[in-house]
Amino acid sequence: MSVVLKTENLTKSYRDGEITVDVIHNINLELQKGDFVSIQGASGAGKSTLLSILGAILLPDSGTVTVNGKSLTQYKNEGRLHEYRKQHIGFIFQNHYLLPDFTAVENVMMSLLIRGEKRNSAREKSIEVLEKVGLKERINHYPSQLSGGESQRVAVARAVVHKPDIVLADEPTGNLDSNNTQKFIRILQDLQKTNQLTVLVVTHEAELAAVAGRKYFMKDGKLLDAPH
Ligand SMILES: Nc1ncnc2c1ncn2[C@@H]1O[C@H](COP(=O)(O)OP(=O)(O)OP(=O)(O)O)[C@@H](O)[C@H]1O
Ligand SMILES: [Mg+2]
C-alpha cells in the first residue's frame, strides 16, 4: 500500500482579539492510495479548516502535511504551493462554482488548460469524464441549462479530469435531493474504484459517509474513529 497523504500533529487556531480558538488539534491522518475516507461532525468542528489545510489553501500553525513523500513546507519554500494544488488536489464544494459563461465541457477543460494541456486532448479527456458521470448529452449546455445534480456532476468531472492524487470534497451533496445524492455517491464511488482515486469527504449525509472505507468524526478539532 502506498501512502498518499500523511499529517503529523497538525494544529491550527484562529485568533480573535484576545481569544484564541483551537480549531485543529493534533491531527494525525494517513491516506493510502485508493482510500475513501469520510469525516462527519457538528458545525464548527473544524472540518472545512482541515480540508483547507490539506489543500494548501490555509497553512497550519504547526505539524506537517506530506503528500507523496514531500511536505507542504518544501513546496512552500520552493514557491510551488499553487503547483501542489494544481497537480495533486481536486476540490469539490457544496456549490458547484461552475463558470456561468462556459459550457459543461469548457468548464471541465479549464481544469486541464490551466495545467498546460493542449486544447484538443483537453477536450477529448473532458468529454470522456463527462460521459463517465452520465452527462454525454449535456456537454454543450451552460450551467444555467443544467439541473443542480447535473451541475454538481460537472464539478466532479472537473475535480477528477486531471487525475489528482487526492479528491477533497466538502459537503458535496449538501445542495442535492436524495435522488441526486444517490447518483452522486454512485459516481464518486465508481471513479474511486476504477481510477484508484483517494477521496476524503466531509459530509453530514449518513448515506455518503456510509460508503467510506474508513469513517471519522471530528469533535473540538480532534479526529475520532467513528463508531461502527
Ligand atoms: N477565518 C476564520 N477566522 C476566525 N475563526 C474562524 C475562521 N474560519 C473558521 N473559523 C472558526 O473555526 C471553527 C471551525 O470552522 P470550520 O469552518 O472548519 O467548521 P466546519 O466543521 O467546517 O463547520 P460546518 O459543518 O458548519 O461547515 C468555527 O468555530 C469557525 O467559527
Ligand atoms: Mg464546513
mmCIF file of C-alpha atoms and ligand atoms in Angstrom:
data_model
loop_
_atom_site.group_PDB
_atom_site.id
_atom_site.type_symbol
_atom_site.label_atom_id
_atom_site.label_comp_id
_atom_site.label_asym_id
_atom_site.label_seq_id
_atom_site.Cartn_x
_atom_site.Cartn_y
_atom_site.Cartn_z
ATOM 1 C CA MET A 1 0.000 0.000 0.000
ATOM 2 C CA SER A 2 1.350 3.422 -0.761
ATOM 3 C CA VAL A 3 0.794 6.402 1.493
ATOM 4 C CA VAL A 4 -0.545 9.350 -0.460
ATOM 5 C CA LEU A 5 -1.122 11.812 2.328
ATOM 6 C CA LYS A 6 0.040 11.953 5.887
ATOM 7 C CA THR A 7 -0.415 14.592 8.543
ATOM 8 C CA GLU A 8 1.543 14.724 11.752
ATOM 9 C CA ASN A 9 0.410 16.667 14.808
ATOM 10 C CA LEU A 10 -1.463 19.178 12.702
ATOM 11 C CA THR A 11 -2.600 22.201 14.700
ATOM 12 C CA LYS A 12 -4.422 25.371 13.755
ATOM 13 C CA SER A 13 -6.016 28.081 15.826
ATOM 14 C CA TYR A 14 -7.792 31.268 14.924
ATOM 15 C CA ARG A 15 -7.097 34.351 16.961
ATOM 16 C CA ASP A 16 -9.883 36.796 17.537
ATOM 17 C CA GLY A 17 -8.524 39.689 19.555
ATOM 18 C CA GLU A 18 -7.560 38.252 22.924
ATOM 19 C CA ILE A 19 -9.275 34.950 22.286
ATOM 20 C CA THR A 20 -7.566 32.025 20.605
ATOM 21 C CA VAL A 21 -9.760 29.218 19.335
ATOM 22 C CA ASP A 22 -8.122 25.857 18.746
ATOM 23 C CA VAL A 23 -9.752 24.607 15.565
ATOM 24 C CA ILE A 24 -7.446 21.761 14.616
ATOM 25 C CA HIS A 25 -5.900 19.894 17.455
ATOM 26 C CA ASN A 26 -3.056 17.446 16.886
ATOM 27 C CA ILE A 27 -4.468 15.652 13.883
ATOM 28 C CA ASN A 28 -2.681 12.561 12.604
ATOM 29 C CA LEU A 29 -4.241 11.205 9.467
ATOM 30 C CA GLU A 30 -2.903 8.838 6.840
ATOM 31 C CA LEU A 31 -4.486 8.179 3.473
ATOM 32 C CA GLN A 32 -3.395 5.255 1.334
ATOM 33 C CA LYS A 33 -3.863 5.229 -2.393
ATOM 34 C CA GLY A 34 -7.463 4.335 -3.199
ATOM 35 C CA ASP A 35 -8.785 5.134 0.291
ATOM 36 C CA PHE A 36 -12.288 6.510 0.627
ATOM 37 C CA VAL A 37 -12.445 8.311 3.953
ATOM 38 C CA SER A 38 -15.327 10.282 5.449
ATOM 39 C CA ILE A 39 -15.383 12.873 8.192
ATOM 40 C CA GLN A 40 -18.593 13.809 9.945
ATOM 41 C CA GLY A 41 -19.027 16.218 12.790
ATOM 42 C CA ALA A 42 -21.005 19.150 14.144
ATOM 43 C CA SER A 43 -20.927 22.578 12.595
ATOM 44 C CA GLY A 44 -17.816 24.417 13.707
ATOM 45 C CA ALA A 45 -15.892 21.213 14.490
ATOM 46 C CA GLY A 46 -13.088 22.232 12.122
ATOM 47 C CA LYS A 47 -13.829 20.025 9.091
ATOM 48 C CA SER A 48 -13.549 22.697 6.411
ATOM 49 C CA THR A 49 -10.472 24.122 8.088
ATOM 50 C CA LEU A 50 -8.821 20.707 7.909
ATOM 51 C CA LEU A 51 -9.649 20.331 4.197
ATOM 52 C CA SER A 52 -8.311 23.837 3.544
ATOM 53 C CA ILE A 53 -5.021 22.901 5.165
ATOM 54 C CA LEU A 54 -4.758 19.639 3.221
ATOM 55 C CA GLY A 55 -5.485 21.530 0.011
ATOM 56 C CA ALA A 56 -2.858 24.163 0.896
ATOM 57 C CA ILE A 57 -5.401 26.964 0.975
ATOM 58 C CA LEU A 58 -4.554 27.544 4.637
ATOM 59 C CA LEU A 59 -1.295 26.867 6.405
ATOM 60 C CA PRO A 60 -1.261 25.055 9.755
ATOM 61 C CA ASP A 61 0.285 26.678 12.828
ATOM 62 C CA SER A 62 2.344 23.578 13.444
ATOM 63 C CA GLY A 63 2.628 19.995 12.306
ATOM 64 C CA THR A 64 3.256 18.664 8.830
ATOM 65 C CA VAL A 65 1.343 17.584 5.761
ATOM 66 C CA THR A 66 3.216 15.236 3.459
ATOM 67 C CA VAL A 67 1.902 14.247 0.049
ATOM 68 C CA ASN A 68 3.641 11.506 -1.896
ATOM 69 C CA GLY A 69 6.615 11.836 0.398
ATOM 70 C CA LYS A 70 7.038 15.580 0.007
ATOM 71 C CA SER A 71 5.978 18.073 2.672
ATOM 72 C CA LEU A 72 3.892 21.162 2.002
ATOM 73 C CA THR A 73 6.633 23.146 3.726
ATOM 74 C CA GLN A 74 9.007 22.041 0.976
ATOM 75 C CA TYR A 75 6.516 23.109 -1.693
ATOM 76 C CA LYS A 76 6.087 26.426 0.105
ATOM 77 C CA ASN A 77 9.831 27.039 0.393
ATOM 78 C CA GLU A 78 10.189 26.377 -3.312
ATOM 79 C CA GLY A 79 7.320 28.778 -4.050
ATOM 80 C CA ARG A 80 5.332 25.924 -5.568
ATOM 81 C CA LEU A 81 2.222 25.685 -3.400
ATOM 82 C CA HIS A 82 -0.003 26.640 -6.327
ATOM 83 C CA GLU A 83 1.589 23.809 -8.293
ATOM 84 C CA TYR A 84 0.858 21.434 -5.446
ATOM 85 C CA ARG A 85 -2.814 22.395 -5.600
ATOM 86 C CA LYS A 86 -2.908 22.028 -9.359
ATOM 87 C CA GLN A 87 -1.091 18.708 -9.556
ATOM 88 C CA HIS A 88 -2.228 16.828 -6.537
ATOM 89 C CA ILE A 89 -5.635 18.075 -5.482
ATOM 90 C CA GLY A 90 -9.161 18.015 -6.852
ATOM 91 C CA PHE A 91 -11.741 20.027 -4.927
ATOM 92 C CA ILE A 92 -15.491 19.515 -4.794
ATOM 93 C CA PHE A 93 -17.537 22.006 -2.772
ATOM 94 C CA GLN A 94 -21.167 22.213 -1.740
ATOM 95 C CA ASN A 95 -21.704 24.767 -4.502
ATOM 96 C CA HIS A 96 -20.525 23.686 -7.914
ATOM 97 C CA TYR A 97 -18.835 27.029 -8.730
ATOM 98 C CA LEU A 98 -19.084 26.397 -12.469
ATOM 99 C CA LEU A 99 -18.240 29.392 -14.632
ATOM 100 C CA PRO A 100 -21.597 30.586 -15.989
ATOM 101 C CA ASP A 101 -20.309 31.788 -19.372
ATOM 102 C CA PHE A 102 -18.763 28.454 -20.288
ATOM 103 C CA THR A 103 -20.399 25.186 -21.275
ATOM 104 C CA ALA A 104 -20.098 21.991 -19.251
ATOM 105 C CA VAL A 105 -17.254 20.676 -21.377
ATOM 106 C CA GLU A 106 -15.456 24.030 -21.331
ATOM 107 C CA ASN A 107 -15.718 24.159 -17.545
ATOM 108 C CA VAL A 108 -14.064 20.749 -17.306
ATOM 109 C CA MET A 109 -11.490 21.569 -19.977
ATOM 110 C CA MET A 110 -10.406 24.611 -17.986
ATOM 111 C CA SER A 111 -9.028 22.259 -15.380
ATOM 112 C CA LEU A 112 -6.645 20.823 -17.978
ATOM 113 C CA LEU A 113 -5.869 24.007 -19.908
ATOM 114 C CA ILE A 114 -4.542 25.722 -16.783
ATOM 115 C CA ARG A 115 -2.284 22.718 -16.378
ATOM 116 C CA GLY A 116 -0.807 23.208 -19.813
ATOM 117 C CA GLU A 117 -2.741 20.540 -21.705
ATOM 118 C CA LYS A 118 -3.360 21.115 -25.411
ATOM 119 C CA ARG A 119 -6.879 22.104 -26.397
ATOM 120 C CA ASN A 120 -7.742 19.005 -28.432
ATOM 121 C CA SER A 121 -6.650 16.462 -25.871
ATOM 122 C CA ALA A 122 -8.188 18.567 -23.076
ATOM 123 C CA ARG A 123 -11.489 18.405 -24.921
ATOM 124 C CA GLU A 124 -11.217 14.667 -25.522
ATOM 125 C CA LYS A 125 -10.396 13.882 -21.894
ATOM 126 C CA SER A 126 -13.142 16.189 -20.643
ATOM 127 C CA ILE A 127 -15.767 14.553 -22.823
ATOM 128 C CA GLU A 128 -14.631 11.139 -21.643
ATOM 129 C CA VAL A 129 -15.071 12.085 -17.980
ATOM 130 C CA LEU A 130 -18.391 13.803 -18.632
ATOM 131 C CA GLU A 131 -19.581 10.571 -20.221
ATOM 132 C CA LYS A 132 -18.497 8.684 -17.116
ATOM 133 C CA VAL A 133 -20.597 10.956 -14.909
ATOM 134 C CA GLY A 134 -23.576 10.413 -17.168
ATOM 135 C CA LEU A 135 -23.609 13.771 -18.967
ATOM 136 C CA LYS A 136 -22.831 12.743 -22.523
ATOM 137 C CA GLU A 137 -25.922 14.551 -23.789
ATOM 138 C CA ARG A 138 -25.235 17.699 -21.790
ATOM 139 C CA ILE A 139 -21.670 18.630 -22.666
ATOM 140 C CA ASN A 140 -22.598 21.762 -24.607
ATOM 141 C CA HIS A 141 -25.076 23.044 -22.051
ATOM 142 C CA TYR A 142 -24.358 26.132 -19.979
ATOM 143 C CA PRO A 143 -24.646 25.871 -16.174
ATOM 144 C CA SER A 144 -27.959 27.761 -16.298
ATOM 145 C CA GLN A 145 -29.284 24.974 -18.540
ATOM 146 C CA LEU A 146 -28.263 22.208 -16.136
ATOM 147 C CA SER A 147 -30.060 20.945 -13.043
ATOM 148 C CA GLY A 148 -28.369 21.183 -9.655
ATOM 149 C CA GLY A 149 -27.496 17.499 -9.730
ATOM 150 C CA GLU A 150 -26.071 17.745 -13.228
ATOM 151 C CA SER A 151 -24.041 20.816 -12.326
ATOM 152 C CA GLN A 152 -22.567 19.011 -9.361
ATOM 153 C CA ARG A 153 -21.611 16.109 -11.625
ATOM 154 C CA VAL A 154 -19.826 18.545 -13.951
ATOM 155 C CA ALA A 155 -17.991 19.759 -10.846
ATOM 156 C CA VAL A 156 -16.987 16.158 -10.110
ATOM 157 C CA ALA A 157 -15.705 15.754 -13.665
ATOM 158 C CA ARG A 158 -13.727 18.979 -13.307
ATOM 159 C CA ALA A 159 -12.240 17.796 -9.998
ATOM 160 C CA VAL A 160 -11.006 14.460 -11.354
ATOM 161 C CA VAL A 161 -10.144 15.099 -15.020
ATOM 162 C CA HIS A 162 -6.503 15.933 -14.252
ATOM 163 C CA LYS A 163 -6.175 12.707 -12.248
ATOM 164 C CA PRO A 164 -5.349 14.273 -8.897
ATOM 165 C CA ASP A 165 -3.781 12.202 -6.148
ATOM 166 C CA ILE A 166 -6.471 13.284 -3.714
ATOM 167 C CA VAL A 167 -10.036 14.482 -4.089
ATOM 168 C CA LEU A 168 -11.176 16.697 -1.220
ATOM 169 C CA ALA A 169 -14.940 17.115 -1.026
ATOM 170 C CA ASP A 170 -16.639 19.476 1.431
ATOM 171 C CA GLU A 171 -20.354 18.743 1.865
ATOM 172 C CA PRO A 172 -20.626 17.806 -1.817
ATOM 173 C CA THR A 173 -24.231 16.636 -1.555
ATOM 174 C CA GLY A 174 -25.376 19.478 0.713
ATOM 175 C CA ASN A 175 -27.484 21.046 -2.023
ATOM 176 C CA LEU A 176 -28.783 17.853 -3.628
ATOM 177 C CA ASP A 177 -32.049 15.987 -3.149
ATOM 178 C CA SER A 178 -31.941 12.326 -2.229
ATOM 179 C CA ASN A 179 -32.158 11.086 -5.806
ATOM 180 C CA ASN A 180 -29.217 13.245 -6.908
ATOM 181 C CA THR A 181 -27.345 12.406 -3.718
ATOM 182 C CA GLN A 182 -27.588 8.722 -4.573
ATOM 183 C CA LYS A 183 -26.406 9.350 -8.127
ATOM 184 C CA PHE A 184 -23.533 11.460 -6.842
ATOM 185 C CA ILE A 185 -22.456 8.752 -4.402
ATOM 186 C CA ARG A 186 -22.547 6.070 -7.086
ATOM 187 C CA ILE A 187 -20.443 8.172 -9.446
ATOM 188 C CA LEU A 188 -17.863 9.117 -6.841
ATOM 189 C CA GLN A 189 -17.589 5.518 -5.701
ATOM 190 C CA ASP A 190 -17.242 4.317 -9.254
ATOM 191 C CA LEU A 191 -14.489 6.841 -10.064
ATOM 192 C CA GLN A 192 -12.714 5.988 -6.851
ATOM 193 C CA LYS A 193 -12.751 2.264 -7.671
ATOM 194 C CA THR A 194 -11.910 2.397 -11.358
ATOM 195 C CA ASN A 195 -9.278 5.148 -11.103
ATOM 196 C CA GLN A 196 -7.925 4.214 -7.659
ATOM 197 C CA LEU A 197 -8.743 7.755 -6.563
ATOM 198 C CA THR A 198 -8.064 8.739 -2.986
ATOM 199 C CA VAL A 199 -11.113 10.520 -1.616
ATOM 200 C CA LEU A 200 -11.592 12.477 1.585
ATOM 201 C CA VAL A 201 -15.150 13.624 2.032
ATOM 202 C CA VAL A 202 -16.648 15.831 4.716
ATOM 203 C CA THR A 203 -20.360 15.232 4.976
ATOM 204 C CA HIS A 204 -23.456 15.448 7.143
ATOM 205 C CA GLU A 205 -25.047 12.842 4.897
ATOM 206 C CA ALA A 206 -25.069 9.436 6.622
ATOM 207 C CA GLU A 207 -25.603 7.735 3.270
ATOM 208 C CA LEU A 208 -22.426 9.234 1.833
ATOM 209 C CA ALA A 209 -20.381 8.618 4.972
ATOM 210 C CA ALA A 210 -21.560 5.019 4.936
ATOM 211 C CA VAL A 211 -19.817 4.170 1.662
ATOM 212 C CA ALA A 212 -16.435 5.232 3.014
ATOM 213 C CA GLY A 213 -13.978 2.502 3.860
ATOM 214 C CA ARG A 214 -12.862 4.469 6.904
ATOM 215 C CA LYS A 215 -15.053 6.838 8.889
ATOM 216 C CA TYR A 216 -14.089 9.581 11.300
ATOM 217 C CA PHE A 217 -15.872 12.061 13.473
ATOM 218 C CA MET A 218 -14.426 15.427 14.192
ATOM 219 C CA LYS A 219 -15.099 16.982 17.552
ATOM 220 C CA ASP A 220 -13.436 20.058 19.021
ATOM 221 C CA GLY A 221 -10.696 19.899 16.421
ATOM 222 C CA LYS A 222 -9.881 16.263 17.117
ATOM 223 C CA LEU A 223 -10.333 13.372 14.753
ATOM 224 C CA LEU A 224 -12.033 10.370 16.328
ATOM 225 C CA ASP A 225 -12.777 6.966 14.870
ATOM 226 C CA ALA A 226 -16.468 6.767 14.091
ATOM 227 C CA PRO A 227 -18.363 4.050 15.938
ATOM 228 C CA HIS A 228 -19.238 1.111 13.686
HETATM 229 N N1 LIG B 1 -11.100 32.794 9.184
HETATM 230 C C1 LIG B 1 -11.543 32.484 10.403
HETATM 231 N N2 LIG B 1 -11.306 33.312 11.453
HETATM 232 C C2 LIG B 1 -11.728 33.008 12.697
HETATM 233 N N3 LIG B 1 -12.401 31.868 13.009
HETATM 234 C C3 LIG B 1 -12.678 31.025 12.006
HETATM 235 C C4 LIG B 1 -12.279 31.283 10.661
HETATM 236 N N4 LIG B 1 -12.693 30.248 9.878
HETATM 237 C C5 LIG B 1 -13.335 29.393 10.707
HETATM 238 N N5 LIG B 1 -13.315 29.847 11.987
HETATM 239 C C6 LIG B 1 -13.878 29.148 13.159
HETATM 240 O O1 LIG B 1 -13.259 27.884 13.253
HETATM 241 C C7 LIG B 1 -14.188 26.888 13.648
HETATM 242 C C8 LIG B 1 -14.180 25.737 12.631
HETATM 243 O O2 LIG B 1 -14.693 26.193 11.389
HETATM 244 P P1 LIG B 1 -14.898 25.207 10.149
HETATM 245 O O3 LIG B 1 -15.396 26.022 9.034
HETATM 246 O O4 LIG B 1 -13.654 24.447 9.952
HETATM 247 O O5 LIG B 1 -16.035 24.237 10.714
HETATM 248 P P2 LIG B 1 -16.832 23.066 9.986
HETATM 249 O O6 LIG B 1 -16.628 21.839 10.795
HETATM 250 O O7 LIG B 1 -16.466 23.020 8.554
HETATM 251 O O8 LIG B 1 -18.352 23.547 10.164
HETATM 252 P P3 LIG B 1 -19.628 23.378 9.148
HETATM 253 O O9 LIG B 1 -20.125 21.979 9.341
HETATM 254 O O10 LIG B 1 -20.595 24.400 9.656
HETATM 255 O O11 LIG B 1 -19.170 23.655 7.758
HETATM 256 C C9 LIG B 1 -15.518 27.594 13.802
HETATM 257 O O12 LIG B 1 -15.706 27.876 15.155
HETATM 258 C C10 LIG B 1 -15.351 28.866 12.992
HETATM 259 O O13 LIG B 1 -16.134 29.891 13.533
HETATM 260 MG MG MG B 2 -17.526 23.406 6.796
#
